[in-house]
Short mmCIF file of C-alpha atoms in Angstrom, two decimals:
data_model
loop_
_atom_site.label_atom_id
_atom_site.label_comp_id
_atom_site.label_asym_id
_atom_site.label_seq_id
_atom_site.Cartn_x
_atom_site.Cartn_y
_atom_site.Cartn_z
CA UNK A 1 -122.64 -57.40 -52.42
CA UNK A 2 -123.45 -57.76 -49.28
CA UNK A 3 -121.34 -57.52 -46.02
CA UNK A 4 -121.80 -60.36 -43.09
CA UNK A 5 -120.53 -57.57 -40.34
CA UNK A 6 -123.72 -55.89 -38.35
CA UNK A 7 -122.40 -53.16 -35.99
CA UNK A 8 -123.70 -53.59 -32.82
CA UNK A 9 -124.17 -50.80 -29.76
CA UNK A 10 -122.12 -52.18 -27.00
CA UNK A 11 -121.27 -50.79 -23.50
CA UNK A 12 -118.24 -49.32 -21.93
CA UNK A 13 -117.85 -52.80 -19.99
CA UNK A 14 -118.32 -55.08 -23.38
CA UNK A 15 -115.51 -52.65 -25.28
CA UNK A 16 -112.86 -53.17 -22.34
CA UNK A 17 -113.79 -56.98 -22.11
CA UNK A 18 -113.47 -57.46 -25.12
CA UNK A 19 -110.14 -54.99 -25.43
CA UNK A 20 -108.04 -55.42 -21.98
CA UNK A 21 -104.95 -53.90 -23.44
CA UNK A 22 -106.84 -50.65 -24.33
CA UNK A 23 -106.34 -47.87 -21.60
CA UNK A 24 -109.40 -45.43 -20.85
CA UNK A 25 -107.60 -41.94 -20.45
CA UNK A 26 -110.73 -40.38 -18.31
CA UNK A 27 -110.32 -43.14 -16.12
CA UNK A 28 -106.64 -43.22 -16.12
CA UNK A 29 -105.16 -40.41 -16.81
CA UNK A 30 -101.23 -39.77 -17.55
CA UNK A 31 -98.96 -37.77 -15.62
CA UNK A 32 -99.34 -33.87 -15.68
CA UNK A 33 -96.30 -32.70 -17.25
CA UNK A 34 -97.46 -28.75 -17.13
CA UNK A 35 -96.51 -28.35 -13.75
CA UNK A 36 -93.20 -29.18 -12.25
CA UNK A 37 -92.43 -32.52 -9.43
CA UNK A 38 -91.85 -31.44 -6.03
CA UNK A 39 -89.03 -33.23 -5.13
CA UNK A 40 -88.02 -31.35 -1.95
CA UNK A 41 -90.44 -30.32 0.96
CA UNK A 42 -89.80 -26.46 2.01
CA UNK A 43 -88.96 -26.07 5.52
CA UNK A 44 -91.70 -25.11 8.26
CA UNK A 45 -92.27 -21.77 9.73
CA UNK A 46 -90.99 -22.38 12.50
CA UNK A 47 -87.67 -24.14 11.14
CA UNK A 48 -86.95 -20.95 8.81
CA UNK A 49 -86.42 -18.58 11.68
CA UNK A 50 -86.52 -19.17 15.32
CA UNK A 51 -88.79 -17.06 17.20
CA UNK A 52 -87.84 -14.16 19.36
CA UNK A 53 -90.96 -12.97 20.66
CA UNK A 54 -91.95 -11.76 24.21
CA UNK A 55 -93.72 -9.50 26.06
CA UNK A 56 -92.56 -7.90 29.49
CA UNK A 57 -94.77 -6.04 31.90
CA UNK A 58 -95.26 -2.26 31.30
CA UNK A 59 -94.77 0.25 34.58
CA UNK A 60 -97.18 2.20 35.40
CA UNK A 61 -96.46 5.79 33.79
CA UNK A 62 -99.72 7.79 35.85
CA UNK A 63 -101.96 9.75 34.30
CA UNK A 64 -100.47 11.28 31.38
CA UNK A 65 -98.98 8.01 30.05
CA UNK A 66 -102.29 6.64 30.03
CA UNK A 67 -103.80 9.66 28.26
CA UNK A 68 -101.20 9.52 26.00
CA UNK A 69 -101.33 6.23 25.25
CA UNK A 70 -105.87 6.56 24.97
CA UNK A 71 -104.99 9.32 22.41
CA UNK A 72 -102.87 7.30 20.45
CA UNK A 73 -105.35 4.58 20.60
CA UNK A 74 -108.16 6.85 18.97
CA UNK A 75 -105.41 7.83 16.39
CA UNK A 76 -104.54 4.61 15.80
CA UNK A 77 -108.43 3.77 15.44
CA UNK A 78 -109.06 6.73 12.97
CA UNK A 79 -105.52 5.94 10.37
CA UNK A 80 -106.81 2.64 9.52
CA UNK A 81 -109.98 4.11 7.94
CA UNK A 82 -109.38 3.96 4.10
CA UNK A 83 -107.93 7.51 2.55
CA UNK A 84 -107.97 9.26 5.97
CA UNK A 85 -105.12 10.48 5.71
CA UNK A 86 -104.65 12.91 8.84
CA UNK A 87 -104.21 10.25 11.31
CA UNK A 88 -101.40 7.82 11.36
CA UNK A 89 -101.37 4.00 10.45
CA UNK A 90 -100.87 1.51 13.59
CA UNK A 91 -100.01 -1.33 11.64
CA UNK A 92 -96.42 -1.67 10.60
CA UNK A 93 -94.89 -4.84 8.88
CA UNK A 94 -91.26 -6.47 10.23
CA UNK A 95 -89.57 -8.23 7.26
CA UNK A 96 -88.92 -11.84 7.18
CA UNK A 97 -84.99 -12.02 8.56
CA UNK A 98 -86.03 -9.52 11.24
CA UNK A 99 -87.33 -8.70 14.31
CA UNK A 100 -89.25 -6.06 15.52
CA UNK A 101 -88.60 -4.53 18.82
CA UNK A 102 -91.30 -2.24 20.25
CA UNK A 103 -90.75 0.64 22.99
CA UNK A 104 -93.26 2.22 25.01
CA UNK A 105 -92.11 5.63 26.06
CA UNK A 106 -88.93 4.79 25.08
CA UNK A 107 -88.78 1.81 27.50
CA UNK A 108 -88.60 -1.73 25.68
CA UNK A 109 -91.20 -4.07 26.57
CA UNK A 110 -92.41 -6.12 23.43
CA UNK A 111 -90.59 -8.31 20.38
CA UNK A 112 -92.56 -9.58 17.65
CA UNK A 113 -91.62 -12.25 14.72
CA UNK A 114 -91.96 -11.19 11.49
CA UNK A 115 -95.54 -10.01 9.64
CA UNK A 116 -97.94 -7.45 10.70
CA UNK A 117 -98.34 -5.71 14.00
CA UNK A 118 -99.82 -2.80 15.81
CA UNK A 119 -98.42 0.03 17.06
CA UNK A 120 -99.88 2.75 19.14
CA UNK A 121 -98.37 6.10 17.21
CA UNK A 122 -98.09 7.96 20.29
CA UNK A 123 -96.63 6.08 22.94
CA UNK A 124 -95.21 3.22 20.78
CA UNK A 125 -92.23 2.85 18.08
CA UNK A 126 -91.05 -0.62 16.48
CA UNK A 127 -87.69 -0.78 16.08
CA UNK A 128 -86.27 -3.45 13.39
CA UNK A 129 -83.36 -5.91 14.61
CA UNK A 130 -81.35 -8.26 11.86
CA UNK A 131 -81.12 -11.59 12.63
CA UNK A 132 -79.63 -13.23 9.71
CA UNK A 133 -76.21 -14.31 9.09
CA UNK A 134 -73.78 -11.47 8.23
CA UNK A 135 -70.46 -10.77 6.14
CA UNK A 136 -68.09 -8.47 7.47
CA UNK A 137 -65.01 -7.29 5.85
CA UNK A 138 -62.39 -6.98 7.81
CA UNK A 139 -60.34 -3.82 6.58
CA UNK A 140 -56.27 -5.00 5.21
CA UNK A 141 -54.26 -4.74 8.43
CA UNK A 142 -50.32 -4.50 8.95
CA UNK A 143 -48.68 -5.91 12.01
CA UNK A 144 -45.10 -7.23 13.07
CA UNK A 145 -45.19 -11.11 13.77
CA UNK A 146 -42.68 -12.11 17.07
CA UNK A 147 -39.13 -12.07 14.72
CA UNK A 148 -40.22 -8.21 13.72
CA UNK A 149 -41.27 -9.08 10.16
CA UNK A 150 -44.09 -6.63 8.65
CA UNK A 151 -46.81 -8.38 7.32
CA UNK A 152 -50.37 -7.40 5.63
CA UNK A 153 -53.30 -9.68 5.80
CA UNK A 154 -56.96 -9.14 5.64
CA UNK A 155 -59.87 -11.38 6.70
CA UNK A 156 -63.48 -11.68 6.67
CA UNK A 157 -65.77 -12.67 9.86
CA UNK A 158 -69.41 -14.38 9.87
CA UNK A 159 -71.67 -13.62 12.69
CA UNK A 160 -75.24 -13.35 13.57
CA UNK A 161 -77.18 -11.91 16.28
CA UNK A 162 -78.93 -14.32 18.25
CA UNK A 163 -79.77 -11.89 21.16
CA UNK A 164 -82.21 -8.93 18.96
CA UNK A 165 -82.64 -6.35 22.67
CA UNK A 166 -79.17 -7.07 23.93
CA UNK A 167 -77.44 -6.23 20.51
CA UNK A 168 -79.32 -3.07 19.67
CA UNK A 169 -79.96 -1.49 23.56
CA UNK A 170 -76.72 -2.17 24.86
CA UNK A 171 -73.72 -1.75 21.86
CA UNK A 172 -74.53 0.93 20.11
CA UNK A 173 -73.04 -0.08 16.69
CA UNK A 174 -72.53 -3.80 16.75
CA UNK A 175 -70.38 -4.10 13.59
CA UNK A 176 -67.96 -1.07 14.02
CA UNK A 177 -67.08 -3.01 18.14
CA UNK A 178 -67.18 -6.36 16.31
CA UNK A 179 -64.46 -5.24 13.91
CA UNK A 180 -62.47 -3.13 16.29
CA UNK A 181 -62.49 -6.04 18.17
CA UNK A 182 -61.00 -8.39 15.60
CA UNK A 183 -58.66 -6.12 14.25
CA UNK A 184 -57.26 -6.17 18.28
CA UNK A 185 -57.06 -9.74 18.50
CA UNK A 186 -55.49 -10.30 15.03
CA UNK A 187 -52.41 -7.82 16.28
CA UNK A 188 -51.89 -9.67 19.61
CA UNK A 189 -51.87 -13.38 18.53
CA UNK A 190 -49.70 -12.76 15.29
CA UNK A 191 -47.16 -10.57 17.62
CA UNK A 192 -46.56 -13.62 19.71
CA UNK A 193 -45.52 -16.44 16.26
CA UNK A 194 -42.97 -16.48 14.32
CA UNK A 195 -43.08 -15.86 10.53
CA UNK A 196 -42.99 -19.38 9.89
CA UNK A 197 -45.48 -20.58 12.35
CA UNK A 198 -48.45 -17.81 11.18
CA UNK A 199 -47.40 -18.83 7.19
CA UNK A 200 -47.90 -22.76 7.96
CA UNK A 201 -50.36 -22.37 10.88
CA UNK A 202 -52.91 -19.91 9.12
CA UNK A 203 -56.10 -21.70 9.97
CA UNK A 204 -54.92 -22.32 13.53
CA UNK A 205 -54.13 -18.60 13.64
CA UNK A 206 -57.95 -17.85 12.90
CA UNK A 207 -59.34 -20.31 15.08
CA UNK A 208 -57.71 -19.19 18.09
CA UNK A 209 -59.01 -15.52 16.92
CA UNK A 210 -62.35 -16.86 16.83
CA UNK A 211 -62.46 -18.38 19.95
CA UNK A 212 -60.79 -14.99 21.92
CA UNK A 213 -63.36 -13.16 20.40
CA UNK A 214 -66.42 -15.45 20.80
CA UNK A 215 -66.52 -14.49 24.66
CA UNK A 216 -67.36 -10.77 24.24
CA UNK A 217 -69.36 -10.95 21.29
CA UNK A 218 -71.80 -13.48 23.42
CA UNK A 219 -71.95 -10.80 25.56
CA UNK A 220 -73.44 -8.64 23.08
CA UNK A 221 -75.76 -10.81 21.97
CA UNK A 222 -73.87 -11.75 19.18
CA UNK A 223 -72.56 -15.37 18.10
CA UNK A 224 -69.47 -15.77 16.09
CA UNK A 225 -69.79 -18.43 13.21
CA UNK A 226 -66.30 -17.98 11.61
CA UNK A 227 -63.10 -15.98 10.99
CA UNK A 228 -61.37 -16.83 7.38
CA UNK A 229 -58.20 -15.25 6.38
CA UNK A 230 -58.12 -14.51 3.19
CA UNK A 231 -55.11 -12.52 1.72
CA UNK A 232 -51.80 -12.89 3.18
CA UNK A 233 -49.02 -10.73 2.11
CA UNK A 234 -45.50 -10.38 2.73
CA UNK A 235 -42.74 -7.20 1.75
CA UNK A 236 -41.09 -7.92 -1.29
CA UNK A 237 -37.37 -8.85 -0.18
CA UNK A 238 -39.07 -11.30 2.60
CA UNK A 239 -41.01 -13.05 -0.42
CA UNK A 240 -37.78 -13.69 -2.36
CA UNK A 241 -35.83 -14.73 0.56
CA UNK A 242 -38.24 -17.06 1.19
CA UNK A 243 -39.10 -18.19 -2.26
CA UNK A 244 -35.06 -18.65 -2.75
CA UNK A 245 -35.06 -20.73 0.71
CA UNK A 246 -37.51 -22.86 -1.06
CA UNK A 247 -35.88 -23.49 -4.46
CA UNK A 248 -32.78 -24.58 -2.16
CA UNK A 249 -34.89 -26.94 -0.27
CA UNK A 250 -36.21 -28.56 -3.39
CA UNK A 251 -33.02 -28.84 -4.88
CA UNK A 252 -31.47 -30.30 -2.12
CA UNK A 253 -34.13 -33.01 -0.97
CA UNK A 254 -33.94 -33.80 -5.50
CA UNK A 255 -29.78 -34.55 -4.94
CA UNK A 256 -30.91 -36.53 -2.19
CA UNK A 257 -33.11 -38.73 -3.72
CA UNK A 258 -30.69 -39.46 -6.72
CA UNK A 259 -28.05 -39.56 -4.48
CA UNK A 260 -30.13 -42.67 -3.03
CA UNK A 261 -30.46 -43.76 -6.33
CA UNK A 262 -27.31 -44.02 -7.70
CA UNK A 263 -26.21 -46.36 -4.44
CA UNK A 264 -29.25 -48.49 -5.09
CA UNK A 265 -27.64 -48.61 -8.70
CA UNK A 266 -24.53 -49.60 -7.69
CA UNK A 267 -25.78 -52.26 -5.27
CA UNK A 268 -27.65 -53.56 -8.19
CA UNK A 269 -24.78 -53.80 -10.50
CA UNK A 270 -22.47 -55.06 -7.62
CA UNK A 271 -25.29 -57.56 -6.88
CA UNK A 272 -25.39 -58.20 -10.82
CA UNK A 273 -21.85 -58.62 -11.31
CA UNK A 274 -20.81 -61.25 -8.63
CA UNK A 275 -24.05 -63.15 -10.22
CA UNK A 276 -22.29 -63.30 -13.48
CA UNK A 277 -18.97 -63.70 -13.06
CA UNK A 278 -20.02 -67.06 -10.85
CA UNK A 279 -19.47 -71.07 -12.76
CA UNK A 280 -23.04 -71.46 -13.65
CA UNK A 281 -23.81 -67.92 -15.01
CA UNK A 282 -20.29 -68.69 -16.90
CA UNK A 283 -21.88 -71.70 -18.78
CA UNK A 284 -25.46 -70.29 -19.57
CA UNK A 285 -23.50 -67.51 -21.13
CA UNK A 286 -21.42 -70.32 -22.83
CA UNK A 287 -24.22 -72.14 -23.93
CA UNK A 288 -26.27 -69.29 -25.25
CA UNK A 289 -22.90 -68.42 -27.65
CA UNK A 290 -23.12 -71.56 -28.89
CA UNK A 291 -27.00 -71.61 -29.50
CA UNK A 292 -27.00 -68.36 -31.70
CA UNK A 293 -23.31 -69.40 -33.21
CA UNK A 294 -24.97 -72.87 -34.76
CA UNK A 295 -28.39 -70.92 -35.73
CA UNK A 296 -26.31 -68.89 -38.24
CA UNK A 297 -26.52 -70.74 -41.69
CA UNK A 298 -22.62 -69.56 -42.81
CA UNK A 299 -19.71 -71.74 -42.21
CA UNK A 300 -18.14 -72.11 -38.92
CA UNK A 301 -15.36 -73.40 -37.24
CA UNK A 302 -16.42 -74.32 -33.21
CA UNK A 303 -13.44 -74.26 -30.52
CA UNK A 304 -14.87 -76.54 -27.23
CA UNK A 305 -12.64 -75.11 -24.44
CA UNK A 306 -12.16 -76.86 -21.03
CA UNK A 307 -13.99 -76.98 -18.11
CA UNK A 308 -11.24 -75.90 -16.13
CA UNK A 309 -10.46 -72.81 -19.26
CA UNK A 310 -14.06 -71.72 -18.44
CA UNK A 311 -13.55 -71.85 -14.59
CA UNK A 312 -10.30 -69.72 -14.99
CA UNK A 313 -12.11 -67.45 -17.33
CA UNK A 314 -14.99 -66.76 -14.83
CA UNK A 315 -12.20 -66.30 -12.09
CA UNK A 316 -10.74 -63.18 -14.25
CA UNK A 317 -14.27 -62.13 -14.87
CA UNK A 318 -15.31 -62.37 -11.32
CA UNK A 319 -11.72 -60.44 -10.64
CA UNK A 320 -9.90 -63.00 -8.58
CA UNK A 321 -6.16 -63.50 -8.43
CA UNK A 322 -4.38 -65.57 -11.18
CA UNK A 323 -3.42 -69.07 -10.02
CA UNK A 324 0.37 -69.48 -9.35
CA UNK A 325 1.00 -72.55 -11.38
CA UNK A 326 2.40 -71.92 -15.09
CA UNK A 327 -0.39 -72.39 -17.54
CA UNK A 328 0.62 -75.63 -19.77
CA UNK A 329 0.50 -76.00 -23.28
CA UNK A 330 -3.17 -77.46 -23.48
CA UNK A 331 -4.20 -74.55 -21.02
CA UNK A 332 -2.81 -71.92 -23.82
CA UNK A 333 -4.60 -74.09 -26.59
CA UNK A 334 -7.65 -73.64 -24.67
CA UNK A 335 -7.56 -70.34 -23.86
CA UNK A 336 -6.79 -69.33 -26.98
CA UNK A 337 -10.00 -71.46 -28.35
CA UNK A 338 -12.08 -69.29 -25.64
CA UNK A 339 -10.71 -66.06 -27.09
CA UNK A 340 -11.61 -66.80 -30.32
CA UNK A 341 -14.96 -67.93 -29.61
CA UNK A 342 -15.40 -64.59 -27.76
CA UNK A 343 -14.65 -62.74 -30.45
CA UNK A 344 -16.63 -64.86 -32.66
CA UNK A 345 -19.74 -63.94 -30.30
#
C-alpha cells in the first residue's frame, strides 16, 4: 500500500505562508521573565544630593609652606605606588551623604562632593561634614505651664545641615547647641499657656517652637525641618481631675440631649393627641372597629350610635368641657351603644 503524500523541502517563507497563525520564536521572541521590569527610573546624580563644592584662593604661606607642601607632593607621589608602604596614601574617599572639607595648614579652602579625592599628607587634611537629614531626641523635660501646673513632655526635632563650613568651623558641636536650644524655647513658650491651651493646642505649641528656633539654627548653617511632640505627661492628681472634669462633661451634654428628646416626645404626642381626638380621626377609628368587628365569623350584636354621640365622645377624648344641656333619653341610649361597642373593640 502505497501512500499519495510526497514530502516536499520547502522554505521558511512557504511554511509561514502556508501557516500565518504559527509564531517563529527566533524571530519573535517572548518576554524575558528572568530579570525583573523597571517600573521606576532612579533619580540622577545630581537630584540625589545637591552639590557643595568650591574652591577658594590659598594665601601665600612663603617659603616653608611651599616646601612643605613640595614634600608632601613627593610623598603623596611615592604612597600610591603598590605595597610601598612607608609613604602615605593621597587619595581619600568622602561617603555618599557627605561632604568633604579640605584645610590647608589648617586654613579651609576646598569642599568636594562625594567619591575620591587627593590630598597632599603634609599640608592637607579632609575633614567629613553630614549632610543628610537627622533625628534628634530631645531629652524628657519638666516645666510649669502659666497656671503653675508641672508638666513632662519630650519631643523629637528633624534637621539637616545645608551650610557643610559654617556648621563645622563656626559651632563647635552642632547637635548638643541645637538641643540646648530647643530645650530653651520649649520652657519659655509653655510658661506663657495655660494647661488647657498647651493640651488642645499641641501642634501649634511646636510650630511656634520651630519657627523661634529656625532663625539661629540658619545661622549655623543648619535648617530646621520639624519639631514633633511626642509624649505628654501630666502628675497624677492633675490627670484625674481632669479625666473626672471630662466624665462630667459627657454626662452632662448626654442629659442634654435626652432632655431635648423627651420635649420632642412630648410635642409629638401633644401633636398626636389633638390629631386624634378631632371628628374625622373619631370616625376612621369608628370605621376601622367596625371593619375588624364584621371580619370575625362569631355572632354579633352591632350598636350604630349617633353622629352627634360620636361628636360628644371625641369632645371627652379631645378633653373639652361637657355641654350644659341634660343628655336626653336617646343621648343615654346612644351612649350606652358607644360604650358597649368600645368594649366590644
Amino acid at each position: 500500500m502505497t501512500s499519495n503524500f510526497e514530502p516536499t523541502q520547502t522554505g521558511t517563507n512557504d511554511y509561514e505562508s502556508n501557516y500565518p497563525d504559527t509564531i517563529d520564536l527566533k524571530k519573535h521572541p517572548g518576554p524575558d521573565t528572568s530579570r525583573p521590569i523597571v517600573t521606576q527610573q532612579p533619580k540622577a546624580r545630581e537630584d540625589f544630593q545637591m552639590s557643595y563644592a568650591f574652591e577658594w584662593d590659598t594665601p601665600d604661606n612663603g617659603w616653608y609652606g611651599s616646601f612643605i607642601n613640595g614634600v608632601g607632593s613627593c610623598f603623596g607621589a611615592l604612597g600610591t605606588i603598590p605595597c610601598c608602604f612607608c609613604f602615605p596614601n593621597p587619595y581619600k574617599d568622602v561617603d555618599q551623604g557627605h561632604v568633604g572639607l579640605i584645610t590647608k595648614f589648617g586654613q579651609l579652602y576646598k569642599a568636594v562632593d562625594p567619591g575620591l579625592v587627593k590630598v597632599n599628607p603634609l599640608s592637607e587634611k579632609l575633614h567629613h561634614s553630614n549632610v543628610m537629614l537627622k533625628t534628634m531626641q530631645i531629652p524628657t523635660l519638666s516645666c510649669y505651664t502659666k497656671d503653675n501646673v508641672s508638666i513632662t513632655l519630650s519631643s523629637v526635632l528633624y534637621y539637616q545641615v545645608v551650610e557643610p563650613h559654617t556648621a563645622f568651623f563656626t559651632v563647635y558641636d552642632i547637635e548638643d547647641s541645637l538641643r540646648e536650644r530647643t530645650q530653651t524655647t520649649l520652657r519659655q513658650v509653655l510658661g506663657a499657656r495655660n494647661l488647657q491651651d498647651a493640651i488642645e493646642r499641641r501642634e501649634e505649641i511646636a510650630q511656634s517652637i520651630e519657627e523661634i528656633i529656625a532663625e539661629p539654627a540658619a545661622s549655623w548653617g543648619v535648617k530646621v525641618e520639624s519639631l514633633l511632640i511626642k509624649d505628654f505627661s501630666l502628675p497624677p492628681g492633675v490627670s484625674n481631675s481632669l479625666s473626672m472634669a471630662a466624665e462630667a462633661k459627657r454626662i452632662g451634654e448626654s442629659k442634654i440631649i435626652q432632655a431635648r428628646a423627651e420635649v420632642e416626645s412630648a410635642k409629638l404626642m401633644r401633636k398626636a393627641a389633638d390629631v386624634l381626638a378631632s371628628k374625622a380621626a373619631m370616625q376612621i377609628r369608628y370605621l376601622d372597629a367596625m371593619q375588624k368587628m364584621a371580619e370575625s365569623s362569631n355572632a354579633k350584636v352591632i350598636f350604630m350610635p349617633s353622629q352627634n354621640a360620636i361628636e360628644r365622645t371625641a369632645q371627652f377624648s379631645g378633653g373639652g368641657d361637657p355641654p350644659a344641656t341634660e343628655p336626653g333619653p336617646d343621648d343615654s341610649q346612644h351612649l350606652s351603644r358607644i360604650i358597649s361597642l368600645q368594649e366590644a373593640i
